[in-house]
Amino acid sequence: MARILTGIQSTGTPHLGNVLGAIRPAIELAKDSTDESFLFIADLHSLTQIKDGAELRANTYSVAAAWLACGLDTNKTVFYRQSDVPQCTELAWYLSCFYPYSRLALAHSFKDKADRLEDVNAGLFAYPMLMAADILAYDANQVPVGKDQLQHLEMARDVAGRINNKVGREVLIEPEALTNAATMYVPGTDGAKMSKSKGNILDPFADAKSLKKAINKQIVTDATPLEDPKDPDGSVVHQLYQLVASESDAADMATKLRAGGYGWGHAKKDLLEALVDGFAQERDTYNRYMADLPALDAELSKGADKARVVAQATMGRLREALGY
Ligand code: ADP
Ligand code: TRP
């Protein structure tokens, strides 16, 4: 049985792209799997960017609530906050002492910002070592990540290999990256990839009024008159509708658009309804958790208790091997 582990950034409320492209597929995968899975909110990584405590806390809660609302089963998946396992930061120090400065300087996460060094804190520079610690502390075998994280994964393998080599035995497990081949592409309200940095998101957990405002204001449509035929394929409204409505409803909308007499306003209304109804249950659960933070804390603590036991065992092995 393999141990699968991955970390999720906590830099805001998950949007429709995160939910359809990352959260739902991961939950579906965990459901059918006999592997053991660990999933954590990388709130220590967030500190490289976010220095406001209230914002940091709120982000962690909304990410946790979103995963739970989408059906994450915490009896099957060890679900926790990174910051609840201090062994991870301790491990990051040991790893840092075995990893060459010159290699860290090659990390894209740092190199991309190296021309603005005044914006780079030492935490950001050492980011790959904290990420390696997240993985190595739990003896993870497989780590599902996006392509942008492959270099970090390579560094995790590299540093584990260096330590194993030095101490002459396998104290750390070298993890493998799992890249999800066909990830879904969710367009934003402007047609570009939905991303929180682009201000083109739809929040499926938002109430009907806010969703209506986002759909009506953000999605730009052409000025084809109501009665004229329209091309569904080039339209963001229809693309988004296809992703959230049933196949037959999506086909129905395409037929109506092509036939004419059905305007973009109608299509937006149908999209709104599909989002409001389609995520009704998830929205309820999300709101319930956000209104009961102790319940959310209890779920995360349950995971942290399990995670700490595993990390503690790894640390015992490593500390002993290193001479402590
Ligand atoms: P953002 O681009 O909003 O910052 P992240 O980079 O934090 O989102 O992505 C978190 C996860 O959600 C990743 O697994 C990513 O592949 C997925 N994801 C993000 N945006 C989309 C999108 N528009 N369509 C499909 N998946 C997405
Ligand atoms: N750096 C990852 C990202 O930006 C998040 C992350 C932190 C992670 N620690 C991890 C992913 C460990 C996998 C394993 O998406």
mmCIF file of C-alpha atoms and ligand atoms in Angstrom:
data_model
loop_
_atom_site.group_PDB
_atom_site.id
_atom_site.type_symbol
_atom_site.label_atom_id
_atom_site.label_comp_id
_atom_site.label_asym_id
_atom_site.label_seq_id
_atom_site.Cartn_x
_atom_site.Cartn_y
_atom_site.Cartn_z
ATOM 1 C CA MET A 1 0.000 0.000 0.000
ATOM 2 C CA ALA A 2 1.417 3.331 -1.086
ATOM 3 C CA ARG A 3 1.160 6.490 0.934
ATOM 4 C CA ILE A 4 -0.041 9.419 -1.148
ATOM 5 C CA LEU A 5 0.463 12.927 0.162
ATOM 6 C CA THR A 6 -0.179 16.377 -1.140
ATOM 7 C CA GLY A 7 -0.282 19.934 0.119
ATOM 8 C CA ILE A 8 -2.703 22.654 -0.829
ATOM 9 C CA GLN A 9 -1.977 26.321 -0.826
ATOM 10 C CA SER A 10 -4.179 28.475 1.354
ATOM 11 C CA THR A 11 -4.195 31.793 -0.362
ATOM 12 C CA GLY A 12 -7.955 32.444 -0.557
ATOM 13 C CA THR A 13 -11.378 30.815 -0.903
ATOM 14 C CA PRO A 14 -11.240 28.085 -3.553
ATOM 15 C CA HIS A 15 -12.948 29.080 -6.816
ATOM 16 C CA LEU A 16 -14.830 27.009 -9.382
ATOM 17 C CA GLY A 17 -11.555 26.154 -11.177
ATOM 18 C CA ASN A 18 -10.011 24.797 -7.968
ATOM 19 C CA VAL A 19 -13.167 22.851 -7.123
ATOM 20 C CA LEU A 20 -13.647 21.229 -10.549
ATOM 21 C CA GLY A 21 -9.958 20.966 -11.462
ATOM 22 C CA ALA A 22 -8.422 19.890 -8.177
ATOM 23 C CA ILE A 23 -10.739 19.273 -5.219
ATOM 24 C CA ARG A 24 -13.381 17.017 -6.768
ATOM 25 C CA PRO A 25 -10.949 14.844 -8.760
ATOM 26 C CA ALA A 26 -8.747 14.338 -5.681
ATOM 27 C CA ILE A 27 -11.733 13.344 -3.561
ATOM 28 C CA GLU A 28 -12.999 10.947 -6.232
ATOM 29 C CA LEU A 29 -9.556 9.370 -6.475
ATOM 30 C CA ALA A 30 -9.313 8.920 -2.695
ATOM 31 C CA LYS A 31 -12.750 7.268 -2.605
ATOM 32 C CA ASP A 32 -11.791 4.327 -4.795
ATOM 33 C CA SER A 33 -8.267 3.986 -3.584
ATOM 34 C CA THR A 34 -6.955 1.493 -1.075
ATOM 35 C CA ASP A 35 -3.867 3.661 -0.640
ATOM 36 C CA GLU A 36 -3.383 5.751 2.430
ATOM 37 C CA SER A 37 -3.741 9.445 1.807
ATOM 38 C CA PHE A 38 -2.477 12.546 3.570
ATOM 39 C CA LEU A 39 -3.731 15.987 2.632
ATOM 40 C CA PHE A 40 -2.684 19.152 4.361
ATOM 41 C CA ILE A 41 -3.169 22.875 4.171
ATOM 42 C CA ALA A 42 0.221 24.467 3.594
ATOM 43 C CA ASP A 43 -0.323 27.389 5.946
ATOM 44 C CA LEU A 44 3.383 27.712 6.809
ATOM 45 C CA HIS A 45 4.163 28.184 3.136
ATOM 46 C CA SER A 46 1.548 30.942 3.084
ATOM 47 C CA LEU A 47 3.597 32.912 5.590
ATOM 48 C CA THR A 48 6.169 33.604 2.872
ATOM 49 C CA GLN A 49 3.464 35.847 1.338
ATOM 50 C CA ILE A 50 0.800 36.632 3.927
ATOM 51 C CA LYS A 51 1.781 38.417 7.134
ATOM 52 C CA ASP A 52 -1.699 39.268 8.338
ATOM 53 C CA GLY A 53 -2.779 36.772 11.009
ATOM 54 C CA ALA A 54 -6.504 37.223 10.473
ATOM 55 C CA GLU A 55 -6.132 36.717 6.722
ATOM 56 C CA LEU A 56 -3.933 33.671 7.196
ATOM 57 C CA ARG A 57 -6.434 32.090 9.570
ATOM 58 C CA ALA A 58 -9.450 32.924 7.394
ATOM 59 C CA ASN A 59 -7.777 31.400 4.331
ATOM 60 C CA THR A 60 -7.013 28.171 6.138
ATOM 61 C CA TYR A 61 -10.598 27.885 7.322
ATOM 62 C CA SER A 62 -12.142 28.551 3.934
ATOM 63 C CA VAL A 63 -9.865 26.042 2.198
ATOM 64 C CA ALA A 64 -10.609 23.413 4.860
ATOM 65 C CA ALA A 65 -14.365 24.092 4.692
ATOM 66 C CA ALA A 66 -14.303 23.821 0.894
ATOM 67 C CA TRP A 67 -12.606 20.402 0.936
ATOM 68 C CA LEU A 68 -14.958 19.089 3.601
ATOM 69 C CA ALA A 69 -17.970 20.532 1.788
ATOM 70 C CA CYS A 70 -16.925 18.729 -1.397
ATOM 71 C CA GLY A 71 -16.982 15.439 0.459
ATOM 72 C CA LEU A 72 -13.502 14.798 1.804
ATOM 73 C CA ASP A 73 -13.778 11.868 4.210
ATOM 74 C CA THR A 74 -11.516 12.558 7.169
ATOM 75 C CA ASN A 75 -11.779 8.959 8.312
ATOM 76 C CA LYS A 76 -10.016 7.893 5.120
ATOM 77 C CA THR A 77 -7.755 10.873 4.530
ATOM 78 C CA VAL A 78 -5.462 12.332 7.146
ATOM 79 C CA PHE A 79 -6.438 16.003 6.782
ATOM 80 C CA TYR A 80 -4.497 18.587 8.759
ATOM 81 C CA ARG A 81 -2.840 21.954 8.977
ATOM 82 C CA GLN A 82 0.872 21.993 8.264
ATOM 83 C CA SER A 83 1.447 24.335 11.222
ATOM 84 C CA ASP A 84 -0.065 21.794 13.636
ATOM 85 C CA VAL A 85 2.896 19.501 13.079
ATOM 86 C CA PRO A 86 6.009 21.316 14.345
ATOM 87 C CA GLN A 87 8.162 18.289 13.460
ATOM 88 C CA CYS A 88 7.892 19.529 9.896
ATOM 89 C CA THR A 89 9.691 22.819 10.581
ATOM 90 C CA GLU A 90 12.297 20.992 12.609
ATOM 91 C CA LEU A 91 12.905 18.607 9.723
ATOM 92 C CA ALA A 92 13.172 21.530 7.297
ATOM 93 C CA TRP A 93 16.204 22.726 9.271
ATOM 94 C CA TYR A 94 18.002 19.378 9.054
ATOM 95 C CA LEU A 95 17.293 19.181 5.341
ATOM 96 C CA SER A 96 18.550 22.728 4.781
ATOM 97 C CA CYS A 97 21.882 21.806 6.329
ATOM 98 C CA PHE A 98 22.351 19.059 3.741
ATOM 99 C CA TYR A 99 21.289 21.028 0.703
ATOM 100 C CA PRO A 100 23.623 23.283 -1.265
ATOM 101 C CA TYR A 101 22.822 26.954 -1.392
ATOM 102 C CA SER A 102 23.649 26.963 -5.101
ATOM 103 C CA ARG A 103 20.908 24.410 -5.835
ATOM 104 C CA LEU A 104 18.284 26.310 -3.903
ATOM 105 C CA ALA A 105 19.193 29.383 -5.906
ATOM 106 C CA LEU A 106 18.035 27.470 -9.025
ATOM 107 C CA ALA A 107 14.474 26.956 -7.752
ATOM 108 C CA HIS A 108 11.941 28.643 -10.043
ATOM 109 C CA SER A 109 9.993 29.859 -7.012
ATOM 110 C CA PHE A 110 13.067 31.913 -6.095
ATOM 111 C CA LYS A 111 14.574 32.582 -9.537
ATOM 112 C CA ASP A 112 11.362 34.162 -10.801
ATOM 113 C CA LYS A 113 11.755 36.817 -8.135
ATOM 114 C CA ALA A 114 15.553 37.048 -8.045
ATOM 115 C CA ASP A 115 15.508 40.327 -9.963
ATOM 116 C CA ARG A 116 13.474 41.859 -7.128
ATOM 117 C CA LEU A 117 15.510 40.602 -4.207
ATOM 118 C CA GLU A 118 14.026 43.203 -1.895
ATOM 119 C CA ASP A 119 10.751 41.193 -2.116
ATOM 120 C CA VAL A 120 12.410 37.881 -1.276
ATOM 121 C CA ASN A 121 12.487 36.735 2.333
ATOM 122 C CA ALA A 122 14.696 33.884 3.497
ATOM 123 C CA GLY A 123 11.564 31.759 3.931
ATOM 124 C CA LEU A 124 10.765 32.064 0.258
ATOM 125 C CA PHE A 125 14.340 31.100 -0.599
ATOM 126 C CA ALA A 126 14.147 28.017 1.639
ATOM 127 C CA TYR A 127 10.606 27.128 0.481
ATOM 128 C CA PRO A 128 11.701 23.911 -1.305
ATOM 129 C CA MET A 129 13.222 22.566 1.934
ATOM 130 C CA LEU A 130 9.989 23.128 3.849
ATOM 131 C CA MET A 131 8.117 21.406 1.039
ATOM 132 C CA ALA A 132 10.595 18.519 1.112
ATOM 133 C CA ALA A 133 10.037 18.265 4.869
ATOM 134 C CA ASP A 134 6.250 18.136 4.316
ATOM 135 C CA ILE A 135 6.771 15.062 2.192
ATOM 136 C CA LEU A 136 9.698 13.295 3.878
ATOM 137 C CA ALA A 137 8.289 13.620 7.406
ATOM 138 C CA TYR A 138 5.480 11.256 6.415
ATOM 139 C CA ASP A 139 7.423 8.703 4.361
ATOM 140 C CA ALA A 140 5.211 9.585 1.411
ATOM 141 C CA ASN A 141 5.664 7.395 -1.659
ATOM 142 C CA GLN A 142 3.655 9.365 -4.163
ATOM 143 C CA VAL A 143 2.984 13.069 -4.396
ATOM 144 C CA PRO A 144 0.345 14.340 -6.823
ATOM 145 C CA VAL A 145 1.384 17.805 -7.994
ATOM 146 C CA GLY A 146 0.998 20.172 -10.904
ATOM 147 C CA LYS A 147 3.864 20.505 -13.384
ATOM 148 C CA ASP A 148 5.009 23.730 -11.735
ATOM 149 C CA GLN A 149 5.923 21.746 -8.605
ATOM 150 C CA LEU A 150 8.041 19.046 -10.285
ATOM 151 C CA GLN A 151 11.284 20.872 -9.580
ATOM 152 C CA HIS A 152 10.426 21.054 -5.879
ATOM 153 C CA LEU A 153 9.718 17.328 -5.918
ATOM 154 C CA GLU A 154 13.066 16.679 -7.536
ATOM 155 C CA MET A 155 14.716 18.665 -4.732
ATOM 156 C CA ALA A 156 12.876 16.600 -2.119
ATOM 157 C CA ARG A 157 14.196 13.403 -3.704
ATOM 158 C CA ASP A 158 17.644 14.912 -4.011
ATOM 159 C CA VAL A 159 17.941 15.993 -0.386
ATOM 160 C CA ALA A 160 16.577 12.653 0.867
ATOM 161 C CA GLY A 161 19.175 10.857 -1.262
ATOM 162 C CA ARG A 162 21.982 13.051 0.071
ATOM 163 C CA ILE A 163 21.071 12.318 3.684
ATOM 164 C CA ASN A 164 20.595 8.592 3.085
ATOM 165 C CA ASN A 165 23.962 8.541 1.374
ATOM 166 C CA LYS A 166 25.669 10.361 4.193
ATOM 167 C CA VAL A 167 24.283 8.160 6.975
ATOM 168 C CA GLY A 168 24.659 4.980 4.930
ATOM 169 C CA ARG A 169 21.057 3.771 5.162
ATOM 170 C CA GLU A 170 17.582 4.685 4.057
ATOM 171 C CA VAL A 171 16.325 6.941 6.840
ATOM 172 C CA LEU A 172 14.182 8.965 4.455
ATOM 173 C CA ILE A 173 11.952 7.615 1.694
ATOM 174 C CA GLU A 174 12.544 9.157 -1.737
ATOM 175 C CA PRO A 175 9.117 10.193 -3.039
ATOM 176 C CA GLU A 176 7.808 10.009 -6.575
ATOM 177 C CA ALA A 177 5.841 12.768 -8.269
ATOM 178 C CA LEU A 178 2.464 11.927 -9.749
ATOM 179 C CA THR A 179 1.409 14.403 -12.395
ATOM 180 C CA ASN A 180 -2.243 14.359 -13.183
ATOM 181 C CA ALA A 181 -2.276 14.011 -16.965
ATOM 182 C CA ALA A 182 -5.612 15.382 -18.079
ATOM 183 C CA THR A 183 -6.614 18.101 -15.689
ATOM 184 C CA MET A 184 -9.750 19.989 -16.378
ATOM 185 C CA TYR A 185 -9.537 23.498 -17.760
ATOM 186 C CA VAL A 186 -12.043 25.874 -16.264
ATOM 187 C CA PRO A 187 -12.271 29.219 -18.042
ATOM 188 C CA GLY A 188 -12.727 32.360 -16.001
ATOM 189 C CA THR A 189 -15.446 34.919 -16.587
ATOM 190 C CA ASP A 190 -13.159 36.676 -19.102
ATOM 191 C CA GLY A 191 -12.404 33.484 -21.043
ATOM 192 C CA ALA A 192 -8.794 33.159 -19.793
ATOM 193 C CA LYS A 193 -7.965 30.390 -17.286
ATOM 194 C CA MET A 194 -9.854 30.994 -14.054
ATOM 195 C CA SER A 195 -7.343 32.147 -11.456
ATOM 196 C CA LYS A 196 -7.604 34.132 -8.267
ATOM 197 C CA SER A 197 -4.814 36.430 -9.412
ATOM 198 C CA LYS A 198 -6.797 37.428 -12.512
ATOM 199 C CA GLY A 199 -10.006 38.594 -10.828
ATOM 200 C CA ASN A 200 -12.067 36.358 -13.162
ATOM 201 C CA ILE A 201 -13.336 33.808 -10.669
ATOM 202 C CA LEU A 202 -16.724 32.403 -9.739
ATOM 203 C CA ASP A 203 -17.089 31.257 -6.157
ATOM 204 C CA PRO A 204 -19.450 28.265 -6.061
ATOM 205 C CA PHE A 205 -19.899 28.706 -2.299
ATOM 206 C CA ALA A 206 -21.137 32.283 -2.635
ATOM 207 C CA ASP A 207 -24.849 33.065 -2.288
ATOM 208 C CA ALA A 208 -27.152 33.470 -5.284
ATOM 209 C CA LYS A 209 -27.026 37.262 -5.147
ATOM 210 C CA SER A 210 -23.236 37.480 -5.329
ATOM 211 C CA LEU A 211 -23.074 34.806 -8.002
ATOM 212 C CA LYS A 212 -25.664 36.659 -10.065
ATOM 213 C CA LYS A 213 -23.659 39.850 -9.796
ATOM 214 C CA ALA A 214 -20.423 38.098 -10.811
ATOM 215 C CA ILE A 215 -22.037 36.370 -13.796
ATOM 216 C CA ASN A 216 -23.868 39.459 -15.044
ATOM 217 C CA LYS A 217 -21.061 41.942 -14.528
ATOM 218 C CA GLN A 218 -17.961 39.894 -15.294
ATOM 219 C CA ILE A 219 -19.008 37.745 -18.243
ATOM 220 C CA VAL A 220 -18.883 39.827 -21.386
ATOM 221 C CA THR A 221 -21.074 38.713 -24.277
ATOM 222 C CA ASP A 222 -21.426 40.098 -27.783
ATOM 223 C CA ALA A 223 -24.300 42.288 -28.888
ATOM 224 C CA THR A 224 -26.095 39.719 -31.065
ATOM 225 C CA PRO A 225 -29.802 40.553 -30.846
ATOM 226 C CA LEU A 226 -32.007 38.219 -28.835
ATOM 227 C CA GLU A 227 -33.765 36.738 -31.852
ATOM 228 C CA ASP A 228 -30.570 35.962 -33.840
ATOM 229 C CA PRO A 229 -28.773 32.589 -33.779
ATOM 230 C CA LYS A 230 -25.653 32.468 -31.604
ATOM 231 C CA ASP A 231 -22.564 30.299 -31.530
ATOM 232 C CA PRO A 232 -22.407 28.394 -28.229
ATOM 233 C CA ASP A 233 -18.863 27.115 -28.781
ATOM 234 C CA GLY A 234 -17.116 30.436 -28.535
ATOM 235 C CA SER A 235 -19.060 31.601 -25.509
ATOM 236 C CA VAL A 236 -17.811 31.537 -21.936
ATOM 237 C CA VAL A 237 -21.370 31.261 -20.635
ATOM 238 C CA HIS A 238 -21.901 28.018 -22.510
ATOM 239 C CA GLN A 239 -18.423 26.672 -21.712
ATOM 240 C CA LEU A 240 -19.031 27.215 -18.005
ATOM 241 C CA TYR A 241 -22.553 25.822 -18.252
ATOM 242 C CA GLN A 242 -21.179 22.642 -19.829
ATOM 243 C CA LEU A 243 -18.937 22.162 -16.823
ATOM 244 C CA VAL A 244 -21.658 22.530 -14.208
ATOM 245 C CA ALA A 245 -24.889 21.351 -15.866
ATOM 246 C CA SER A 246 -25.897 17.881 -16.996
ATOM 247 C CA GLU A 247 -24.935 16.812 -20.499
ATOM 248 C CA SER A 248 -28.507 17.025 -21.740
ATOM 249 C CA ASP A 249 -29.063 20.489 -20.249
ATOM 250 C CA ALA A 250 -25.839 21.692 -21.869
ATOM 251 C CA ALA A 251 -26.906 20.273 -25.237
ATOM 252 C CA ASP A 252 -30.260 21.954 -24.746
ATOM 253 C CA MET A 253 -28.663 25.338 -24.198
ATOM 254 C CA ALA A 254 -26.516 24.912 -27.322
ATOM 255 C CA THR A 255 -29.625 24.107 -29.402
ATOM 256 C CA LYS A 256 -31.485 27.125 -28.048
ATOM 257 C CA LEU A 257 -28.534 29.448 -28.713
ATOM 258 C CA ARG A 258 -28.186 28.194 -32.286
ATOM 259 C CA ALA A 259 -31.905 28.508 -32.921
ATOM 260 C CA GLY A 260 -32.153 32.174 -31.906
ATOM 261 C CA GLY A 261 -34.833 33.712 -29.708
ATOM 262 C CA TYR A 262 -32.739 32.812 -26.667
ATOM 263 C CA GLY A 263 -30.473 35.626 -25.495
ATOM 264 C CA TRP A 264 -27.243 35.779 -23.517
ATOM 265 C CA GLY A 265 -29.307 37.040 -20.597
ATOM 266 C CA HIS A 266 -31.282 33.782 -20.643
ATOM 267 C CA ALA A 267 -28.082 31.769 -20.860
ATOM 268 C CA LYS A 268 -26.604 33.648 -17.897
ATOM 269 C CA LYS A 269 -29.756 33.007 -15.910
ATOM 270 C CA ASP A 270 -29.511 29.287 -16.663
ATOM 271 C CA LEU A 271 -25.832 29.275 -15.698
ATOM 272 C CA LEU A 272 -26.668 30.994 -12.421
ATOM 273 C CA GLU A 273 -29.355 28.437 -11.680
ATOM 274 C CA ALA A 274 -27.022 25.534 -12.448
ATOM 275 C CA LEU A 275 -24.402 26.946 -10.079
ATOM 276 C CA VAL A 276 -26.847 27.808 -7.315
ATOM 277 C CA ASP A 277 -28.641 24.439 -7.468
ATOM 278 C CA GLY A 278 -25.665 22.299 -8.412
ATOM 279 C CA PHE A 279 -23.652 23.420 -5.409
ATOM 280 C CA ALA A 280 -26.545 23.783 -2.958
ATOM 281 C CA GLN A 281 -25.439 20.953 -0.737
ATOM 282 C CA GLU A 282 -21.761 21.934 -0.823
ATOM 283 C CA ARG A 283 -22.672 25.576 -0.098
ATOM 284 C CA ASP A 284 -24.750 24.506 2.917
ATOM 285 C CA THR A 285 -21.956 22.420 4.354
ATOM 286 C CA TYR A 286 -19.399 25.135 3.617
ATOM 287 C CA ASN A 287 -21.511 27.738 5.416
ATOM 288 C CA ARG A 288 -22.202 25.410 8.295
ATOM 289 C CA TYR A 289 -18.460 24.922 8.872
ATOM 290 C CA MET A 290 -17.666 28.604 8.453
ATOM 291 C CA ALA A 291 -20.293 29.376 11.102
ATOM 292 C CA ASP A 292 -18.879 26.722 13.431
ATOM 293 C CA LEU A 293 -15.111 27.104 13.415
ATOM 294 C CA PRO A 294 -14.647 24.837 16.460
ATOM 295 C CA ALA A 295 -16.123 21.991 14.375
ATOM 296 C CA LEU A 296 -13.619 22.779 11.641
ATOM 297 C CA ASP A 297 -10.802 22.906 14.185
ATOM 298 C CA ALA A 298 -11.917 19.539 15.540
ATOM 299 C CA GLU A 299 -11.671 17.936 12.089
ATOM 300 C CA LEU A 300 -8.236 19.413 11.481
ATOM 301 C CA SER A 301 -6.983 18.441 14.953
ATOM 302 C CA LYS A 302 -8.085 14.873 14.407
ATOM 303 C CA GLY A 303 -5.856 14.782 11.333
ATOM 304 C CA ALA A 304 -2.987 16.553 13.072
ATOM 305 C CA ASP A 305 -3.009 13.975 15.890
ATOM 306 C CA LYS A 306 -2.513 11.204 13.338
ATOM 307 C CA ALA A 307 0.027 13.171 11.320
ATOM 308 C CA ARG A 308 2.180 13.996 14.341
ATOM 309 C CA VAL A 309 2.554 10.335 15.268
ATOM 310 C CA VAL A 310 3.962 9.531 11.832
ATOM 311 C CA ALA A 311 6.211 12.606 11.701
ATOM 312 C CA GLN A 312 7.491 11.938 15.206
ATOM 313 C CA ALA A 313 8.619 8.451 14.219
ATOM 314 C CA THR A 314 10.509 9.794 11.199
ATOM 315 C CA MET A 315 12.161 12.436 13.350
ATOM 316 C CA GLY A 316 13.223 9.819 15.861
ATOM 317 C CA ARG A 317 14.955 7.835 13.120
ATOM 318 C CA LEU A 318 16.619 10.845 11.622
ATOM 319 C CA ARG A 319 17.739 12.526 14.840
ATOM 320 C CA GLU A 320 19.353 9.331 15.912
ATOM 321 C CA ALA A 321 21.096 8.923 12.561
ATOM 322 C CA LEU A 322 22.378 12.491 12.645
ATOM 323 C CA GLY A 323 23.861 12.190 16.107
ATOM 324 C CA TYR A 324 21.262 13.815 18.322
HETATM 325 P P1 ADP B 1 -4.957 29.883 -8.812
HETATM 326 O O1 ADP B 1 -4.550 29.831 -10.257
HETATM 327 O O2 ADP B 1 -6.311 30.470 -8.635
HETATM 328 O O3 ADP B 1 -3.914 30.545 -7.933
HETATM 329 P P2 ADP B 1 -3.897 27.461 -7.745
HETATM 330 O O4 ADP B 1 -2.664 27.649 -8.557
HETATM 331 O O5 ADP B 1 -3.821 27.674 -6.269
HETATM 332 O O6 ADP B 1 -5.053 28.382 -8.335
HETATM 333 O O7 ADP B 1 -4.446 26.023 -8.045
HETATM 334 C C1 ADP B 1 -4.817 25.058 -7.096
HETATM 335 C C2 ADP B 1 -5.309 23.838 -7.843
HETATM 336 O O8 ADP B 1 -6.476 24.140 -8.612
HETATM 337 C C3 ADP B 1 -4.291 23.277 -8.827
HETATM 338 O O9 ADP B 1 -4.348 21.857 -8.760
HETATM 339 C C4 ADP B 1 -4.777 23.744 -10.171
HETATM 340 O O10 ADP B 1 -4.439 22.855 -11.211
HETATM 341 C C5 ADP B 1 -6.281 23.803 -9.997
HETATM 342 N N1 ADP B 1 -6.834 24.887 -10.813
HETATM 343 C C6 ADP B 1 -6.642 26.214 -10.613
HETATM 344 N N2 ADP B 1 -7.278 26.948 -11.546
HETATM 345 C C7 ADP B 1 -7.865 26.060 -12.392
HETATM 346 C C8 ADP B 1 -8.670 26.195 -13.570
HETATM 347 N N3 ADP B 1 -9.010 27.386 -14.047
HETATM 348 N N4 ADP B 1 -9.099 25.076 -14.173
HETATM 349 C C9 ADP B 1 -8.780 23.851 -13.672
HETATM 350 N N5 ADP B 1 -8.037 23.649 -12.569
HETATM 351 C C10 ADP B 1 -7.573 24.738 -11.920
HETATM 352 N N1 TRP B 2 4.129 24.186 -3.049
HETATM 353 C C1 TRP B 2 2.858 23.558 -3.348
HETATM 354 C C2 TRP B 2 2.060 24.495 -4.273
HETATM 355 O O1 TRP B 2 2.406 25.645 -4.408
HETATM 356 C C3 TRP B 2 2.068 23.289 -2.091
HETATM 357 C C4 TRP B 2 2.796 22.308 -1.230
HETATM 358 C C5 TRP B 2 3.460 22.594 -0.084
HETATM 359 C C6 TRP B 2 2.952 20.906 -1.467
HETATM 360 N N2 TRP B 2 4.000 21.457 0.434
HETATM 361 C C7 TRP B 2 3.723 20.415 -0.379
HETATM 362 C C8 TRP B 2 2.506 20.047 -2.474
HETATM 363 C C9 TRP B 2 4.071 19.058 -0.309
HETATM 364 C C10 TRP B 2 2.862 18.692 -2.387
HETATM 365 C C11 TRP B 2 3.625 18.211 -1.313
HETATM 366 O O2 TRP B 2 1.068 24.060 -4.835
#
